[in-house]
PDB file of C-alpha atoms and ligand atoms in Angstrom:
ATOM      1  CA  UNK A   1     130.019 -62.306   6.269  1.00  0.00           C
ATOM      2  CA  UNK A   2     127.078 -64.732   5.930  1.00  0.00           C
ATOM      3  CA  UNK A   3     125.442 -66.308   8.875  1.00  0.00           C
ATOM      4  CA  UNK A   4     127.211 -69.302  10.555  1.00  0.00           C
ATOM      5  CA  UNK A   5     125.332 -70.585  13.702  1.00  0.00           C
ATOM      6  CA  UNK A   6     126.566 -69.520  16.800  1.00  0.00           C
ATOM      7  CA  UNK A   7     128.659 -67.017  16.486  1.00  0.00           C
ATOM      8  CA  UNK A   8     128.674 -65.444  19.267  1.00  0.00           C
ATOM      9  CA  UNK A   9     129.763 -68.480  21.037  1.00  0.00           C
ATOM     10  CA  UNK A  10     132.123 -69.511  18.698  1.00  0.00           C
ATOM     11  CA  UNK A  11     134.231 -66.237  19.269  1.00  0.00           C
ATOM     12  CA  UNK A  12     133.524 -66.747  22.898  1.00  0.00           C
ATOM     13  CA  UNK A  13     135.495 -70.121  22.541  1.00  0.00           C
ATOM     14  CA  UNK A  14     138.298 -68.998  20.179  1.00  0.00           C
ATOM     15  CA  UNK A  15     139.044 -66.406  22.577  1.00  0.00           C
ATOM     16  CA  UNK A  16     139.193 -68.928  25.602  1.00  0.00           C
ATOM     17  CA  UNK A  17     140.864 -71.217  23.495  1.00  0.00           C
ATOM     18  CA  UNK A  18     143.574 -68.626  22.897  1.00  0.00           C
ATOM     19  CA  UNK A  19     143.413 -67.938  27.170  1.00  0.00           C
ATOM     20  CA  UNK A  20     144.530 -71.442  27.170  1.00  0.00           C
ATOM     21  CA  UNK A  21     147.616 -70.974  25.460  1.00  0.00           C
ATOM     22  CA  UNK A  22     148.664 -68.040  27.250  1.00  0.00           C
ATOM     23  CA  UNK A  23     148.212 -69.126  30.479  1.00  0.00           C
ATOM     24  CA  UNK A  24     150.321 -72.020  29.677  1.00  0.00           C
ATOM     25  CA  UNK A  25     147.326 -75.063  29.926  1.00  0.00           C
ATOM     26  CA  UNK A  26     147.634 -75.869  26.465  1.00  0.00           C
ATOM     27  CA  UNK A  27     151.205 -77.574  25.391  1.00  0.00           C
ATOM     28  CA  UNK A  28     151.328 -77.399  21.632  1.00  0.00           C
ATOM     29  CA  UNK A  29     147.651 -78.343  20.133  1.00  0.00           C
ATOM     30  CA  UNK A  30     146.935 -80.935  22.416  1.00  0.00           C
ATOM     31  CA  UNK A  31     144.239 -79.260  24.043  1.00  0.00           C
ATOM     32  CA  UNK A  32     140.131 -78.876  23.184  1.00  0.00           C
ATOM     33  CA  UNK A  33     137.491 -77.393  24.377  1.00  0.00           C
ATOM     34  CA  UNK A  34     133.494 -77.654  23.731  1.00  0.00           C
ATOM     35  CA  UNK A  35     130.119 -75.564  24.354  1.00  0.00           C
ATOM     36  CA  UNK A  36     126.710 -77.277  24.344  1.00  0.00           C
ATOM     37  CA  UNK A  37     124.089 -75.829  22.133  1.00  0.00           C
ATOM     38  CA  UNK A  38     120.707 -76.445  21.613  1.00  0.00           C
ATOM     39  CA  UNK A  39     120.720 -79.575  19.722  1.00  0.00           C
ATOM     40  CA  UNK A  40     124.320 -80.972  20.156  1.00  0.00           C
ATOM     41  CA  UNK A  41     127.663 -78.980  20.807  1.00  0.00           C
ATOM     42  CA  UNK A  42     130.501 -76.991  19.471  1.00  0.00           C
ATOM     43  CA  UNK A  43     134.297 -78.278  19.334  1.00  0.00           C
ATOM     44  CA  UNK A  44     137.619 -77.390  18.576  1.00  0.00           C
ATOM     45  CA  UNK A  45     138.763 -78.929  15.513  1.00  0.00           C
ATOM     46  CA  UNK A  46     141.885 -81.370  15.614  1.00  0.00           C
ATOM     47  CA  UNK A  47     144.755 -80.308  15.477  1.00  0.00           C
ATOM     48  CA  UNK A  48     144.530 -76.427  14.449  1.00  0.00           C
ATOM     49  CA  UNK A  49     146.687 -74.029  16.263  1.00  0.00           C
ATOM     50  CA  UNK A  50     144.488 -71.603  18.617  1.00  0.00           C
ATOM     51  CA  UNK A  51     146.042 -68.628  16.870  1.00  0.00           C
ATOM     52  CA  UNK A  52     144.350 -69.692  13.230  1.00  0.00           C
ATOM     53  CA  UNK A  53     141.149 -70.199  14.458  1.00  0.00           C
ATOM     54  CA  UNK A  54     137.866 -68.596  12.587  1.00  0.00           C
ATOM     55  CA  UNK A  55     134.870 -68.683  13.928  1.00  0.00           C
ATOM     56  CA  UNK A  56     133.532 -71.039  10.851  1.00  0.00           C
ATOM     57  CA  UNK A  57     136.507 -73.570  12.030  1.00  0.00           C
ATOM     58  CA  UNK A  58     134.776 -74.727  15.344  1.00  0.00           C
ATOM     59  CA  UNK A  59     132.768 -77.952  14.523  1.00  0.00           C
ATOM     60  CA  UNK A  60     129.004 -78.632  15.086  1.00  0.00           C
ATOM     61  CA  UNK A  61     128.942 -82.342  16.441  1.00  0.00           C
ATOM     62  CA  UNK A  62     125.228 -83.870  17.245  1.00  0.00           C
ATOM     63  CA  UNK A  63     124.794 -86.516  19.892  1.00  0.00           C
ATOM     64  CA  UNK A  64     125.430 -89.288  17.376  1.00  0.00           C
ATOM     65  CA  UNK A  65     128.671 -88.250  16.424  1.00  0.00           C
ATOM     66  CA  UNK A  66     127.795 -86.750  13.622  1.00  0.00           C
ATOM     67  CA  UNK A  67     129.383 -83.249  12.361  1.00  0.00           C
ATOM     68  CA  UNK A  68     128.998 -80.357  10.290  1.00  0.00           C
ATOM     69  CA  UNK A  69     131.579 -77.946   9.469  1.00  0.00           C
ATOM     70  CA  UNK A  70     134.868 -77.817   6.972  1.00  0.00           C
ATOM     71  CA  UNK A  71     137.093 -79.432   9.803  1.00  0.00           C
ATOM     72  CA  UNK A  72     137.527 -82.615  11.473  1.00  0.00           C
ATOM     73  CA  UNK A  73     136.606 -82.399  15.118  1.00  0.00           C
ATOM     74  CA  UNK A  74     139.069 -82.963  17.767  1.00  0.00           C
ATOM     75  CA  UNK A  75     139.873 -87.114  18.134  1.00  0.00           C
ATOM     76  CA  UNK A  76     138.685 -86.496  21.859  1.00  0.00           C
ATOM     77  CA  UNK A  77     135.013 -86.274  20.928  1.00  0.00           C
ATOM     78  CA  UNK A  78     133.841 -88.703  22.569  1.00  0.00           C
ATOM     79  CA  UNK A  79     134.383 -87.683  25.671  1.00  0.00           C
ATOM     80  CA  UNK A  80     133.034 -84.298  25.378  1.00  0.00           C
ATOM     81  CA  UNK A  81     129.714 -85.648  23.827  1.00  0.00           C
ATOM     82  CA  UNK A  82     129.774 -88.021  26.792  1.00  0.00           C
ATOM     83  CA  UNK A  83     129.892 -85.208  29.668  1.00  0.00           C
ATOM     84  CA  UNK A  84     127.639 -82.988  27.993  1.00  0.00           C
ATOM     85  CA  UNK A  85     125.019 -85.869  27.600  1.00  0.00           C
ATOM     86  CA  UNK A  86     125.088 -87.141  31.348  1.00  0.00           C
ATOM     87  CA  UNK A  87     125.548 -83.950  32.950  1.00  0.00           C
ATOM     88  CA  UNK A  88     122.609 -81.329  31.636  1.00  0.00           C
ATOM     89  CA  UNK A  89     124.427 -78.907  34.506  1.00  0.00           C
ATOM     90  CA  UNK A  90     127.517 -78.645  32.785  1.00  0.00           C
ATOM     91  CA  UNK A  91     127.612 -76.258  29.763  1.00  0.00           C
ATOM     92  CA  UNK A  92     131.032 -76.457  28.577  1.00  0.00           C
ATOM     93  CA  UNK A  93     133.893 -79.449  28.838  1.00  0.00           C
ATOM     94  CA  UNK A  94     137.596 -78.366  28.571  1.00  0.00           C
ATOM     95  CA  UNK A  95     140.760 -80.765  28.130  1.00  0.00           C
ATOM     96  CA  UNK A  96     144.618 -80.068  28.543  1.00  0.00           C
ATOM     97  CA  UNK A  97     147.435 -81.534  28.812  1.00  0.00           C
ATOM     98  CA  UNK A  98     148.877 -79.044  31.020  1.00  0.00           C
ATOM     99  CA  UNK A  99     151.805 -79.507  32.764  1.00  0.00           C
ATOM    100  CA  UNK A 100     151.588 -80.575  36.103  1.00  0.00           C
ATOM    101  CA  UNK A 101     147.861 -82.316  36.102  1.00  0.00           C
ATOM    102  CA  UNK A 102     150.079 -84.146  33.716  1.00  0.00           C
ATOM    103  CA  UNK A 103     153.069 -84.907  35.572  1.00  0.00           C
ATOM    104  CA  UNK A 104     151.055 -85.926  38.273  1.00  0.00           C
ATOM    105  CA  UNK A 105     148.605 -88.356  36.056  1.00  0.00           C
ATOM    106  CA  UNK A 106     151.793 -89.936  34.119  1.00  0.00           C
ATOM    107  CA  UNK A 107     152.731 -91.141  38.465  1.00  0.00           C
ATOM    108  CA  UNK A 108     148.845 -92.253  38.249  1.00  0.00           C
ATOM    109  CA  UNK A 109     148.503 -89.801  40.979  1.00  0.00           C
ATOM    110  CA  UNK A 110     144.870 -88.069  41.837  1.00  0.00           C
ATOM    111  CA  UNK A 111     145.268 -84.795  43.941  1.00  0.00           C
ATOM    112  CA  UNK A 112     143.931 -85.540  47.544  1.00  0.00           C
ATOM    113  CA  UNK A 113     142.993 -83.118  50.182  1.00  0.00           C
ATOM    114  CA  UNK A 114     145.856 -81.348  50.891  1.00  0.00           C
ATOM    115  CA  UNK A 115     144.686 -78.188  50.077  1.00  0.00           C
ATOM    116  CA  UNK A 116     140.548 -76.881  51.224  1.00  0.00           C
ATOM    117  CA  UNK A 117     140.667 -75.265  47.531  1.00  0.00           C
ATOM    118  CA  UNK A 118     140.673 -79.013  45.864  1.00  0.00           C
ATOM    119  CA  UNK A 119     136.612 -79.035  46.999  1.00  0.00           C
ATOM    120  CA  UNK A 120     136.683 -76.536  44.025  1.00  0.00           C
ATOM    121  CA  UNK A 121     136.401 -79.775  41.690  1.00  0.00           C
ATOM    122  CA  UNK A 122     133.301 -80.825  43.904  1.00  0.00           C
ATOM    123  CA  UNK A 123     134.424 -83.098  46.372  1.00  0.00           C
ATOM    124  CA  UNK A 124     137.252 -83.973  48.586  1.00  0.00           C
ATOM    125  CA  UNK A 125     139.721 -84.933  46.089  1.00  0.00           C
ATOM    126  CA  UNK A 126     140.494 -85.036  42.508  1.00  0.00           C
ATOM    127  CA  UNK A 127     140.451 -88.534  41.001  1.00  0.00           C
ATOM    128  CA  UNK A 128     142.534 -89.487  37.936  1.00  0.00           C
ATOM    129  CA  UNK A 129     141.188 -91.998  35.470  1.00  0.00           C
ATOM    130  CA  UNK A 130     142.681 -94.958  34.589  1.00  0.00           C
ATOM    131  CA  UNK A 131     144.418 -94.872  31.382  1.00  0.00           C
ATOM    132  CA  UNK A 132     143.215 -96.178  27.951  1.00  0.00           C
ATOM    133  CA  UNK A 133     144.261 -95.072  24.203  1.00  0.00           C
ATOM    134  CA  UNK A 134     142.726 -91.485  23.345  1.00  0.00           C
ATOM    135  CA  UNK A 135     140.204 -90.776  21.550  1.00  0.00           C
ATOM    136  CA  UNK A 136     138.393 -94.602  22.288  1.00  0.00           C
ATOM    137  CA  UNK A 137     135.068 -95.141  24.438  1.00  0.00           C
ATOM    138  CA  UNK A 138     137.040 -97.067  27.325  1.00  0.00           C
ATOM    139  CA  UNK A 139     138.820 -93.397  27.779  1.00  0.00           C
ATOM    140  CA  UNK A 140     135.347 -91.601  27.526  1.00  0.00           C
ATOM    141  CA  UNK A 141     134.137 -94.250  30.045  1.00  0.00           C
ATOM    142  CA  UNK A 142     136.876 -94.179  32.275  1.00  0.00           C
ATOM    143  CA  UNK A 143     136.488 -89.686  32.397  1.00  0.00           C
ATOM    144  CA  UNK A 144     132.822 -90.065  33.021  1.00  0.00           C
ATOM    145  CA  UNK A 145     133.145 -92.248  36.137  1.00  0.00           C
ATOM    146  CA  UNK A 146     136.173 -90.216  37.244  1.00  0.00           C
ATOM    147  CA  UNK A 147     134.302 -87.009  37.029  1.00  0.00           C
ATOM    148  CA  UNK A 148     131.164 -88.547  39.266  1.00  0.00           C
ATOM    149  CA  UNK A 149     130.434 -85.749  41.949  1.00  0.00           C
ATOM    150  CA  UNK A 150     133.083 -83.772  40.542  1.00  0.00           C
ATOM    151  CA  UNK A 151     133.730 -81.259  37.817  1.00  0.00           C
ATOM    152  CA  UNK A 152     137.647 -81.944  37.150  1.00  0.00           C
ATOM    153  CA  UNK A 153     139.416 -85.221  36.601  1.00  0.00           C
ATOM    154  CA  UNK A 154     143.233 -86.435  35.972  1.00  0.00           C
ATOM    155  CA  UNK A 155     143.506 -88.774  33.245  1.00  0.00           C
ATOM    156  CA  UNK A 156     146.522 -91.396  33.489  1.00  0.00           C
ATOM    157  CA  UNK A 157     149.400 -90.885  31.377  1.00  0.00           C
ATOM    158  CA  UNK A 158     147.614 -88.187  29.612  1.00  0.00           C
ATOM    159  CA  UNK A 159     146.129 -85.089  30.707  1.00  0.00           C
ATOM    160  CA  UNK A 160     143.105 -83.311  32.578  1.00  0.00           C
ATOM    161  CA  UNK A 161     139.886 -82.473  32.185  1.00  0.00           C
ATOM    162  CA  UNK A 162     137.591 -79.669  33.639  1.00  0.00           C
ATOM    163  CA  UNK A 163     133.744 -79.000  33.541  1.00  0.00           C
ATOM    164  CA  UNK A 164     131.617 -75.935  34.043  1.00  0.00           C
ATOM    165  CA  UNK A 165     128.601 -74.479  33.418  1.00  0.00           C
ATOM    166  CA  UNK A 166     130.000 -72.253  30.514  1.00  0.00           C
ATOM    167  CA  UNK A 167     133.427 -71.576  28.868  1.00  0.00           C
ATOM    168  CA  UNK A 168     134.683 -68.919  31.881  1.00  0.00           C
ATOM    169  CA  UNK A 169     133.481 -71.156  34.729  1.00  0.00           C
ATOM    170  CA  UNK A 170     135.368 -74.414  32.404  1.00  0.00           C
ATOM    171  CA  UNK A 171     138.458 -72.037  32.129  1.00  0.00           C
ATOM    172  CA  UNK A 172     138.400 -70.723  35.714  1.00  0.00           C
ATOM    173  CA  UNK A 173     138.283 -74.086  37.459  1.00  0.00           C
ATOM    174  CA  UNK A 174     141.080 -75.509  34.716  1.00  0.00           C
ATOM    175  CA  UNK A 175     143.201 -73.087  35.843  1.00  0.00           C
ATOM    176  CA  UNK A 176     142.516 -73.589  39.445  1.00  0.00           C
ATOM    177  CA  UNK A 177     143.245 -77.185  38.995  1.00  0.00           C
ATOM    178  CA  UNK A 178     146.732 -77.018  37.618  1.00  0.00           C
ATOM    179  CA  UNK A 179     147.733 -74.714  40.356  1.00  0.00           C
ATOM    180  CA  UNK A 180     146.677 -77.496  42.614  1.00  0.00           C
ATOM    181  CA  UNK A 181     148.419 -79.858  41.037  1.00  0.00           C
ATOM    182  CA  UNK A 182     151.420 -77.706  40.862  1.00  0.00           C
ATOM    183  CA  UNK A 183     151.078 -77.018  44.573  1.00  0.00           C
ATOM    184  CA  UNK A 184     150.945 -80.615  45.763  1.00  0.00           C
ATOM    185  CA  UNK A 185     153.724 -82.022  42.975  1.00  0.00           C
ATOM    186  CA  UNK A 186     155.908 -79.006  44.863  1.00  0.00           C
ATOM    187  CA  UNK A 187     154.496 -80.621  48.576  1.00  0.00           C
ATOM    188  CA  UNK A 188     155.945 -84.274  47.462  1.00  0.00           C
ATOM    189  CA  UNK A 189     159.520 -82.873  46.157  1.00  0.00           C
ATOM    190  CA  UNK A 190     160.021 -82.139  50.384  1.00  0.00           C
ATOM    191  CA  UNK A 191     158.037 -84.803  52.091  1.00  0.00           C
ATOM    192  CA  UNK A 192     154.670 -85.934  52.200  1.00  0.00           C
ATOM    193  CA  UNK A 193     152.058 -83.244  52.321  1.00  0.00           C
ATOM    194  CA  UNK A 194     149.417 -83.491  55.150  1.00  0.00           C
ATOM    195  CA  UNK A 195     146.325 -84.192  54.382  1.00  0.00           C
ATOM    196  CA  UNK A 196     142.910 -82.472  55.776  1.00  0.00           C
ATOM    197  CA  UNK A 197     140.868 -85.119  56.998  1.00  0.00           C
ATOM    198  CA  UNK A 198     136.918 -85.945  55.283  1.00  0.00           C
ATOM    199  CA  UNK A 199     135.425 -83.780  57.833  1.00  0.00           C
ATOM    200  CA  UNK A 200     136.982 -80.943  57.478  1.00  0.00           C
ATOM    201  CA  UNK A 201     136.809 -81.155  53.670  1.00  0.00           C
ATOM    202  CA  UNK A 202     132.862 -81.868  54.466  1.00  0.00           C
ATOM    203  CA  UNK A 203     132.832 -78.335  56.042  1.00  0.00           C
ATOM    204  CA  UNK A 204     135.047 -76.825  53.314  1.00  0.00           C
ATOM    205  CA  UNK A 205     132.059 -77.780  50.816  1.00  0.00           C
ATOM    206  CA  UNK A 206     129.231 -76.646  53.471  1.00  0.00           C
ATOM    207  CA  UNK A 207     130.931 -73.169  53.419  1.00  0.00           C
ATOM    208  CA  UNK A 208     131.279 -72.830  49.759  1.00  0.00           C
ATOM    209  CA  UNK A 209     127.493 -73.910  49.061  1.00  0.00           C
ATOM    210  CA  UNK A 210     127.124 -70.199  50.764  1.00  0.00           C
ATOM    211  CA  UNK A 211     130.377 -68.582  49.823  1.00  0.00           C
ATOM    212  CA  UNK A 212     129.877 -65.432  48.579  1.00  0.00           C
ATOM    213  CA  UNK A 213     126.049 -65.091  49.127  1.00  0.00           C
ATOM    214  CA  UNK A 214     126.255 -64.408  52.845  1.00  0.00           C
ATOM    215  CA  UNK A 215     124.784 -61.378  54.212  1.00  0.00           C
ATOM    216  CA  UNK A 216     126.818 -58.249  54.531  1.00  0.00           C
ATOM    217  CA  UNK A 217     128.847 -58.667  57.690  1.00  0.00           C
ATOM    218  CA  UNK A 218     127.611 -55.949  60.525  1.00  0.00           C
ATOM    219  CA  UNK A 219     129.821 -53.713  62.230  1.00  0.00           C
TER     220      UNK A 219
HETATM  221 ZN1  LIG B 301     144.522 -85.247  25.129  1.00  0.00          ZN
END
């Protein structure tokens, strides 16, 4: 069929968007997901079910707020046009409501260091946002401070959101992220789980700025 823009891109996302679902992020259709292009960005519509999606059903939103497209774009614009503005490093914004990010935001709960891997979100914890009505600015505002220095976020009473550079790296750290928050929810059902202190978590990041680039070992 005829040319609509992006469509590479836009398969790229309906086939994360469907990786959502099956890894169990998404609950119901409650989840969205964006991809900067040149000139603005591409976003799930609101409320479609992952399985219908077409490529032509993805909505082209400029920086205004503006859109193009047959559907409605997902109420949680906002943010996404938000993150994508004030952080040129991040390529792609994903949000979930996944299960225990969101038992552990409805407590008002952040994930602190009690696991090295939470430096995968950029720093030594995982903050969650204060809560305010979806789909308003105060939310938006409340994500964008949240996710300072970091590339994941809790949102109160709500859900989660990740960041990467594209869809896979958006996915990947998502995914990452509920595991966490699995992990410490688990901790808390026996005790209190132990926390690794700011130094530690210091050298956690130090070792990851290199992770993977190192030398071969000898020997
Ligand atoms: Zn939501």
């Amino acid at each position: 069929m005829s040319g609509v823009e992006h469509r590479a891109l836009r398969e790229t996302m309906i086939a994360t968007a469907r990786r959502m679902n099956a890894s169990g992020l998404n609950q119901g259709t409650s989840g969205n997901l964006s991809q900067r292009v040149e000139d603005g960005f591409l976003l799930t519509p609101t409320g479609m079910d992952y399985d219908t999606l077409e490529p032509e059903d993805l909505v082209l939103m400029r920086w205004d707020g503006s859109h193009e497209g047959k559907r409605a774009p997902s109420s949680e614009w906002r943010i996404h046009r938000d993150l994508l503005a004030r952080r040129p490093e991040v390529g792609a914004v994903l949000h979930a409501h996944s299960m225990f990010c969101t038992t552990l935001a409805c407590l008002r709960r952040g994930i602190p260091s009690f696991h090295y891997m939470v430096t995968s979100a950029g720093g030594e914890d995982i903050r969650c946002a204060p809560y305010a009505t979806f789909g308003t600015e105060e939310l938006s505002r409340h994500a964008v401070e949240a996710l300072e220095g970091r590339k994941a976020c809790l949102l109160a009473n709500h859900g989660m959101l990740a960041m990467g550079k594209d869809l896979a790296g958006a996915f990947k750290l998502a995914v990452e992220v509920e595991t966490l928050a699995a992990m410490y929810w688990r901790a808390l059902q026996v005790g209190e789980p132990v926390l690794l202190d700011a130094t530690e978590m210091a050298r956690v990041i130090e070792k990851f700025k290199t992770y993977g680039q190192q030398p071969e070992p000898k020997g």
